[in-house]
Tab-separated table of C-alpha atoms in Angstrom:
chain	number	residue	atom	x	y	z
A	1168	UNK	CA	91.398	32.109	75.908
A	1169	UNK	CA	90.236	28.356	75.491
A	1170	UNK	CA	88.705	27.237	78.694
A	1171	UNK	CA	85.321	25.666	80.019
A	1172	UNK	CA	83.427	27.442	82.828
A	1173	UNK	CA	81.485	25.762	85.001
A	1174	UNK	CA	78.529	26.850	85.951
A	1175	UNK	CA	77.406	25.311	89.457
A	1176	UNK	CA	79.804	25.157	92.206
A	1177	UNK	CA	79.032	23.886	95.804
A	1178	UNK	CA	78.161	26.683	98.316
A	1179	UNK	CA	78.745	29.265	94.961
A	1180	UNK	CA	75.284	31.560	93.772
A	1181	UNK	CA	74.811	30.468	90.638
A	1182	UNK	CA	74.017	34.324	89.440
A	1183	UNK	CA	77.552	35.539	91.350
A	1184	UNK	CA	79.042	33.135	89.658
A	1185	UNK	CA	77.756	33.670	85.958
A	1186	UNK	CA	78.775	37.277	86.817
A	1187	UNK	CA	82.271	36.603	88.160
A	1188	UNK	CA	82.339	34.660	84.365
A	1189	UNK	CA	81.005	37.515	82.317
A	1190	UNK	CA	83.400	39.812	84.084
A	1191	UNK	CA	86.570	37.525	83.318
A	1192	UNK	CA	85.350	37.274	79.947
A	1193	UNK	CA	85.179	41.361	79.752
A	1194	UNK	CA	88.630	41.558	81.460
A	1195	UNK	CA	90.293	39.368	79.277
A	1196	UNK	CA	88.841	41.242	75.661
A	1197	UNK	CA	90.004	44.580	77.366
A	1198	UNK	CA	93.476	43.146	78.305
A	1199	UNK	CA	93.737	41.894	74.872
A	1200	UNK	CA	92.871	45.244	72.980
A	1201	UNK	CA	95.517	46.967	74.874
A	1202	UNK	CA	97.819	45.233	73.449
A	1203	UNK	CA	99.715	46.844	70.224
A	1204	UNK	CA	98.193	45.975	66.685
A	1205	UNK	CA	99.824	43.579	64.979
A	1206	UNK	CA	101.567	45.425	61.296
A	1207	UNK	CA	98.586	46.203	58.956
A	1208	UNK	CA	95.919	46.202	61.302
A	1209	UNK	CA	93.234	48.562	62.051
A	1210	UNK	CA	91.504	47.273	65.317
A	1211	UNK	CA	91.969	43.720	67.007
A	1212	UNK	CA	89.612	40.831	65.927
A	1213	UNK	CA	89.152	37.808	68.313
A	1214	UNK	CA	88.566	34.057	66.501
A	1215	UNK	CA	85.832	33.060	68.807
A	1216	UNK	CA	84.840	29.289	69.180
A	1217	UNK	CA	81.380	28.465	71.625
A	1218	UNK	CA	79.908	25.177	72.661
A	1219	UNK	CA	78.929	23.159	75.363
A	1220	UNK	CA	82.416	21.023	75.139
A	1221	UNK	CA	85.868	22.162	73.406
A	1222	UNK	CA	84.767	19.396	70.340
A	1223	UNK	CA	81.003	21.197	69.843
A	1224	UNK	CA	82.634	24.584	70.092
A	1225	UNK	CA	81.014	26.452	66.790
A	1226	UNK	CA	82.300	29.623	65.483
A	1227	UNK	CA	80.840	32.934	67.371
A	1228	UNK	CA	80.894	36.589	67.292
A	1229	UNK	CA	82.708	38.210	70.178
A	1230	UNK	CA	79.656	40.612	70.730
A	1231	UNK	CA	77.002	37.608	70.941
A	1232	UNK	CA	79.380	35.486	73.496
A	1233	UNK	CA	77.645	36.935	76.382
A	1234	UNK	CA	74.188	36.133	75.137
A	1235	UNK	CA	75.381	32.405	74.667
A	1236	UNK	CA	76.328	32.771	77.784
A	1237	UNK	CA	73.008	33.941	79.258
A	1238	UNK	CA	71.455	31.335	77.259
A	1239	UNK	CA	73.170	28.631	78.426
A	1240	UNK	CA	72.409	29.543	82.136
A	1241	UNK	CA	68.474	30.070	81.380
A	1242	UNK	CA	68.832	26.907	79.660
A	1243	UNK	CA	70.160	25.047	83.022
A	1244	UNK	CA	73.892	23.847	81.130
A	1245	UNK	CA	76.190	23.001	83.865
A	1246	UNK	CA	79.473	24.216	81.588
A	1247	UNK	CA	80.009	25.968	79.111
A	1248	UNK	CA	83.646	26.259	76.237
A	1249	UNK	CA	85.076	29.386	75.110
């Protein structure tokens, strides 16, 4: 998944909205570990870049992404790159 999220959007809650993202971002890890492992692997492993732009993107842990993500909304960041 590369792709930046807004996070305002005319006549859009701001919380429904960082939910709605949180749950996509939950959907998509699921989807992905129900996939079959590639040859030699034990479990699947996700290469996870976050930032405020693709360029800043710095390398992240798949179980912290939804604390950036909660950080970046208390902080007030209008979009966000995963």
């Amino acid at each position: 998944m590369k792709k930046t999220y807004q996070l305002t959007a005319e006549g859009k809650n701001t919380d429904r909205l960082l939910d709605a993202i949180k749950h996509e971002l939950r959907k998509y890890v699921k989807r992905e570990r129900r996939r079959e492992l590639p040859a030699g692997a034990d479990y699947w492993d996700f290469d996870c870049r976050f930032g405020a732009t693709q360029e800043t993107a710095q390398p992240a842990h798949l179980s912290t992404l939804i604390g950036l993500v909660d950080g970046v909304a208390r902080e007030g960041g209008s979009q966000f790159y995963i």
